[in-house]
Amino acid sequence: MMLAWRKGASLSSLPCKRGGLASPRVASGPKTKRNGKDAPSRMAPQNTVVAMASSSSSEEEEEGGWCDAFTERTDVYLPRGASSSPRPLENVRTAIKDIFDMEGYVTGYGHPKWRETHAPAREHAESVRLLLSAGARVVGRTHMDELAWSLFGVNAHYGTPRNPRSAGAIPGGSSSGSASAVASGEADLGIGTDTGGSVRVPASFCGLHGIRPTQGRVSLAGARSLAPSFDTLGWFARDAALMKRAGQVLLPSASARPTRFARLLVAADAFQLADQSVQEQIYAVVSESKAEILALFTAEGDKGESGGNGFEEVSLDLYGSNFDAWFDTFRVLQSNEVWHTLGPWVSEHAPDFGPGVKERFAFARDLCASCPAYAGAEMPAGPTDAVSEASRTREAIRSHLVGVLGLDGVALVPTTPAAAPSLALASGGGEEVDSLRGRLLRLTAIAGLSGLPQVNLPIAPKAEAPPVGLGLIGPPGSDEALLDLSEKLAEIV
């Protein structure tokens, strides 16, 4: 199969080798703003300094459906001892998605009803504790989509954080606020979660580095869950070096798999899901730096499994279905897990959901044929036939991708099929939005269903073009190697 990245150009011109692989007390004192309203600051966690600052959001910013990136602005840090050496994230301004617990704060989970029905956290999430211990300075908690179930960053209750890299466009979600804060320069490091693309999509839309780690490698203790077998913690930064330093803090070294990439695999069928303009931007950058890129994948006397012949073109979809089977599998499995995770709370509190999120919860409820329709009954004991079939498909997909990558392969995919759409378009719905979301989920399901790590490498736009992202997918446990490769590629492209 030939993949035309632009008229008159294909991967074979790079060149490509064909691949036929089948509640604490409320403290008095300074106040902060929560969604534009004054709220009392919370007690400082033990041995942690907290200085509260007001939100910078203004009425003008919040007009037209926009909102500030932060739900609450803070200054939380763990002082370094006088005799201790500098820590890896010393004074790195960090934005935390409002899905992670922080002692003394209510985790809002992107919905006012959730905030209303939950008490302040009694301790930090494990990831927050690690970041503070490494010297990070938490400058705020950030907006997100309702219960993390959207990829656009449009929240019907709070508004949409701006995309600083593309005026009038959405930032992507569900980790919208963290991406917006980093892209605007208000934070250096943004912490989010990625279930169906909620770090990768905002990273691509906002022109940031981002990572979805290997499934299960980073602790989610103290974070709200959407679909447990897909949920991951991820992070954003404007530069690849900081991404790597954050990985040294958040990725347990015991679960790392030493990896030296030797094969560069271009997923031809994945690129066919992308707009022509996205293909052209990525093609232009890769072709201009072809020699330098290939040099990273070869070593003296070691040409890897591909024989050092350059780019290897492969098809990832073992079903030849334009990733339709992947989309259906992900949708069934995620929806089943979402209802089992959040269905009891939804049934009890009947929260109002915005467009899209409402329909997804209705689908999840109906998928579980024995599940209660907002009635508060017990969840069914066993999976439905559809879920069982989807589980088998997921295992086949994972086995196939692990085989394609081997121990030394890295797959190139477009992170998103298009640049960020406008807020007006994303909010309006319709066939164009449904098509974009469908193509997004087909691309993000590649790493999502397989549990493989993926990083986003921002592609510098030409002229006034909005940013797009190049995704790099590696074998299980190759997260550190991907971050290292991303840092090297960033210097080239």
mmCIF file with all atom_site columns, N, CA and C in Angstrom, residues 115 275 480:
data_model
loop_
_atom_site.group_PDB
_atom_site.id
_atom_site.type_symbol
_atom_site.label_atom_id
_atom_site.label_alt_id
_atom_site.label_comp_id
_atom_site.label_asym_id
_atom_site.label_entity_id
_atom_site.label_seq_id
_atom_site.pdbx_PDB_ins_code
_atom_site.Cartn_x
_atom_site.Cartn_y
_atom_site.Cartn_z
_atom_site.occupancy
_atom_site.B_iso_or_equiv
_atom_site.pdbx_formal_charge
_atom_site.auth_seq_id
_atom_site.auth_comp_id
_atom_site.auth_asym_id
_atom_site.auth_atom_id
_atom_site.pdbx_PDB_model_num
ATOM 1 N N  . ARG A 1 115 ? -18.377 17.838 42.657 1.00 0.00 ? 115 ARG A N  1
ATOM 2 C CA . ARG A 1 115 ? -17.778 18.687 43.687 1.00 0.00 ? 115 ARG A CA 1
ATOM 3 C C  . ARG A 1 115 ? -18.732 18.833 44.875 1.00 0.00 ? 115 ARG A C  1
ATOM 4 N N  . ASP A 1 275 ? -6.248  14.243 7.741  1.00 0.00 ? 275 ASP A N  1
ATOM 5 C CA . ASP A 1 275 ? -6.466  15.216 6.672  1.00 0.00 ? 275 ASP A CA 1
ATOM 6 C C  . ASP A 1 275 ? -5.205  15.330 5.818  1.00 0.00 ? 275 ASP A C  1
ATOM 7 N N  . GLU A 1 480 ? 10.792  5.421  28.796 1.00 0.00 ? 480 GLU A N  1
ATOM 8 C CA . GLU A 1 480 ? 12.004  6.230  28.937 1.00 0.00 ? 480 GLU A CA 1
ATOM 9 C C  . GLU A 1 480 ? 12.734  6.369  27.604 1.00 0.00 ? 480 GLU A C  1
#
